[in-house]
C-alpha positions in Angstrom: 6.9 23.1 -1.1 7.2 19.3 -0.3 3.9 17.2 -1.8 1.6 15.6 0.5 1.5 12.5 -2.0 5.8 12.3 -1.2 5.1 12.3 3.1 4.7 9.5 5.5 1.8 10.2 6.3 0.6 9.5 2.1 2.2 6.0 2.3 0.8 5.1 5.6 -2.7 6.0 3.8 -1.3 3.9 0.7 -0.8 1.1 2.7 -4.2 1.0 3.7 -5.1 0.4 -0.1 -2.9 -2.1 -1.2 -0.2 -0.4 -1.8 3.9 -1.0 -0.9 5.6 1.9 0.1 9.3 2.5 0.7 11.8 5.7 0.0 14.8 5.4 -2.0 17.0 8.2 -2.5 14.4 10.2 -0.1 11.8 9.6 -2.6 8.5 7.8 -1.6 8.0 5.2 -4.0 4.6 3.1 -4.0 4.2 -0.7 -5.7 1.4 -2.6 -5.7 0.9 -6.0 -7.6 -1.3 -5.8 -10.6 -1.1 -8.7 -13.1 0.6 -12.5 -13.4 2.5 -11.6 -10.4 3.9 -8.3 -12.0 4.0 -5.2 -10.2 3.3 -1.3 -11.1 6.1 1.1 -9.4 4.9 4.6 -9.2 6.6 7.9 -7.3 3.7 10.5 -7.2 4.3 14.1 -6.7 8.7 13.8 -6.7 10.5 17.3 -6.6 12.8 15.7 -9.1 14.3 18.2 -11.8 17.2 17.7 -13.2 18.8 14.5 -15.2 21.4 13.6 -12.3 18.3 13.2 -9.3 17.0 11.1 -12.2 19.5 8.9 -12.6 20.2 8.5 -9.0 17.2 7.3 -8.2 16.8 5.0 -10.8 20.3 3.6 -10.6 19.0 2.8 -6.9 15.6 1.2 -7.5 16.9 -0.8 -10.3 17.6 -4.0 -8.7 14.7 -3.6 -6.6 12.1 -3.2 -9.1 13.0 -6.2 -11.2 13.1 -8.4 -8.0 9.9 -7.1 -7.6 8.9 -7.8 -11.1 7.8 -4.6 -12.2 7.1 -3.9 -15.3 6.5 -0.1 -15.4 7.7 2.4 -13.3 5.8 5.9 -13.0 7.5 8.9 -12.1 5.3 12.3 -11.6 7.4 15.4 -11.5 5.5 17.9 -9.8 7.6 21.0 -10.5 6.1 23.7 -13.4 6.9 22.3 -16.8 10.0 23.1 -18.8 11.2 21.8 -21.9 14.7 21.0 -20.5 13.4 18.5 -18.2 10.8 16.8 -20.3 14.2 16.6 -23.1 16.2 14.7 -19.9 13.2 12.7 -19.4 12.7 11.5 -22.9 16.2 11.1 -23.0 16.5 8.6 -20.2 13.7 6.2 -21.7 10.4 7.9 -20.1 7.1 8.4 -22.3 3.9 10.7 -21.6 1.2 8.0 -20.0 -2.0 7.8 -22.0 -3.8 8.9 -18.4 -3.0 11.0 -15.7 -2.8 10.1 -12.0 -2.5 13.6 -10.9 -3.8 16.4 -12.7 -1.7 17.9 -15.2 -2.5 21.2 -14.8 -3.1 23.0 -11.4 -2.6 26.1 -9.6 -1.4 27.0 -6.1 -2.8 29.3 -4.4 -0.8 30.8 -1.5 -4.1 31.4 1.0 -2.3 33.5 3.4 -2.2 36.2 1.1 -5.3 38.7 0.8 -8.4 37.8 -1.4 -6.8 41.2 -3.0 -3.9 39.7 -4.0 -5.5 36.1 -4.7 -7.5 37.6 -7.3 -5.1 40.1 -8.7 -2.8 37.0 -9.3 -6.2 35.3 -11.1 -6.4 35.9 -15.0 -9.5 37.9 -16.3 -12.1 35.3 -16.8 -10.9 33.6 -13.1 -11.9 36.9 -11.3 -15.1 37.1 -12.7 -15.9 33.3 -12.9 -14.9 34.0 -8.5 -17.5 37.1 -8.6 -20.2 35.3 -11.0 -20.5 32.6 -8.2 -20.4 34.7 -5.2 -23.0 36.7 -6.6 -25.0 33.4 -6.9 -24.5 32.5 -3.2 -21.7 30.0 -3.6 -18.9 30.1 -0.6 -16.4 27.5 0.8 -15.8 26.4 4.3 -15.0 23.6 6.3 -17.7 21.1 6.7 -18.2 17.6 8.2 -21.0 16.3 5.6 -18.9 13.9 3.5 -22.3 13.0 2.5 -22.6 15.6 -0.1 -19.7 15.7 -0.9 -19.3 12.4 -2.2 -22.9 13.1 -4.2 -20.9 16.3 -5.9 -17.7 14.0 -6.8 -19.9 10.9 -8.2 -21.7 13.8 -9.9 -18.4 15.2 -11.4 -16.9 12.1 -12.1 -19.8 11.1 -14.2 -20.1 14.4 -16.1 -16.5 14.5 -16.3 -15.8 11.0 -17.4 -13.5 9.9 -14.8 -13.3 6.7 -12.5 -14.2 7.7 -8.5 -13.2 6.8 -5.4 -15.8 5.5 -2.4 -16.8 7.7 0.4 -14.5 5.4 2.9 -11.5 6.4 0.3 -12.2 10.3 1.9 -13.3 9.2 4.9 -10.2 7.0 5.4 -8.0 10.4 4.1 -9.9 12.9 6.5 -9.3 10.3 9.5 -5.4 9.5 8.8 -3.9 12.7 7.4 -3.3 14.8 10.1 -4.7 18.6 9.1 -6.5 17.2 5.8 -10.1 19.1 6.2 -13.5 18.8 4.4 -14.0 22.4 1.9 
């Protein structure tokens, strides 16, 4: 399954915020200027996973990231983790960032499937974490009250010691990413 953060529609959004975006080897790269005319390179989300894709792609951005001056270049692999690959990318120069862009750890959750089989596929303390909060009233569904739901991030961001984005970030989203819906 393709990312949204490697589609056009991501880099139009990008674009909005600053952000250069062009593909190279089919992979959506973003750059932005940051400091003394230097410039971050970063290719969220790539399907990337072996040494050879690697290589490709940065035998072909080479030349374009030092006429752009950059001075880093971040690739997130968003395939499951394997020791193999993080050995290739060690191996070819890359290092663990200090901060995440992405989250590190996630889970995908095939929705078509029955709530059965969603929380069959849960571990133990999932299901009844999923059962604890239904008993309490708590249920998802679209909504259109970006209102709260900005209150609930600035909440979480605070509690959770992250950085967060404006309410016209998610506005902007909902409005130029065709399907992206409000839960």
């Amino acid at each position: 399954m393709a990312s949204l953060l490697q589609s056009d529609e991501w880099a139009q959004f990008k674009r909005k915020y600053g952000w250069q975006a062009r593909r190279v080897e089919g992979i959506l790269i973003l750059s932005r200027k940051i400091l003394f005319g230097k410039s971050l390179w970063y290719a969220p989300e790539t399907d990337l996973v072996d040494g050879e894709q690697i290589r490709r792609l940065l035998a072909a951005i080479d030349g374009l990231a030092r006429a752009d001056h950059a001075f880093v270049f971040r690739l997130e692999v968003g395939v499951p983790h394997s020791q193999p690959l993080v050995d290739v990318l060690q191996g070819l120069g890359f290092k663990k960032s200090f901060e995440s862009v992405q989250p590190e750890w996630r889970a995908v959750v095939d929705i078509r499937s029955s709530e059965e089989q969603i929380l069959s596929a849960m571990h133990q303390k999932g299901r009844y974490n999923t059962r604890v909060a239904e008993r309490h009233g708590v249920a998802a569904g679209p909504s259109s009250n970006l209102d709260t739901f900005s209150r609930l991030y600035q909440e979480t961001a605070k509690r959770d010691g992250f950085s967060p984005r404006g309410s016209e970030y998610f506005q902007d989203f909902l409005q130029m990413v065709p399907g992206a819906t409000l839960f």
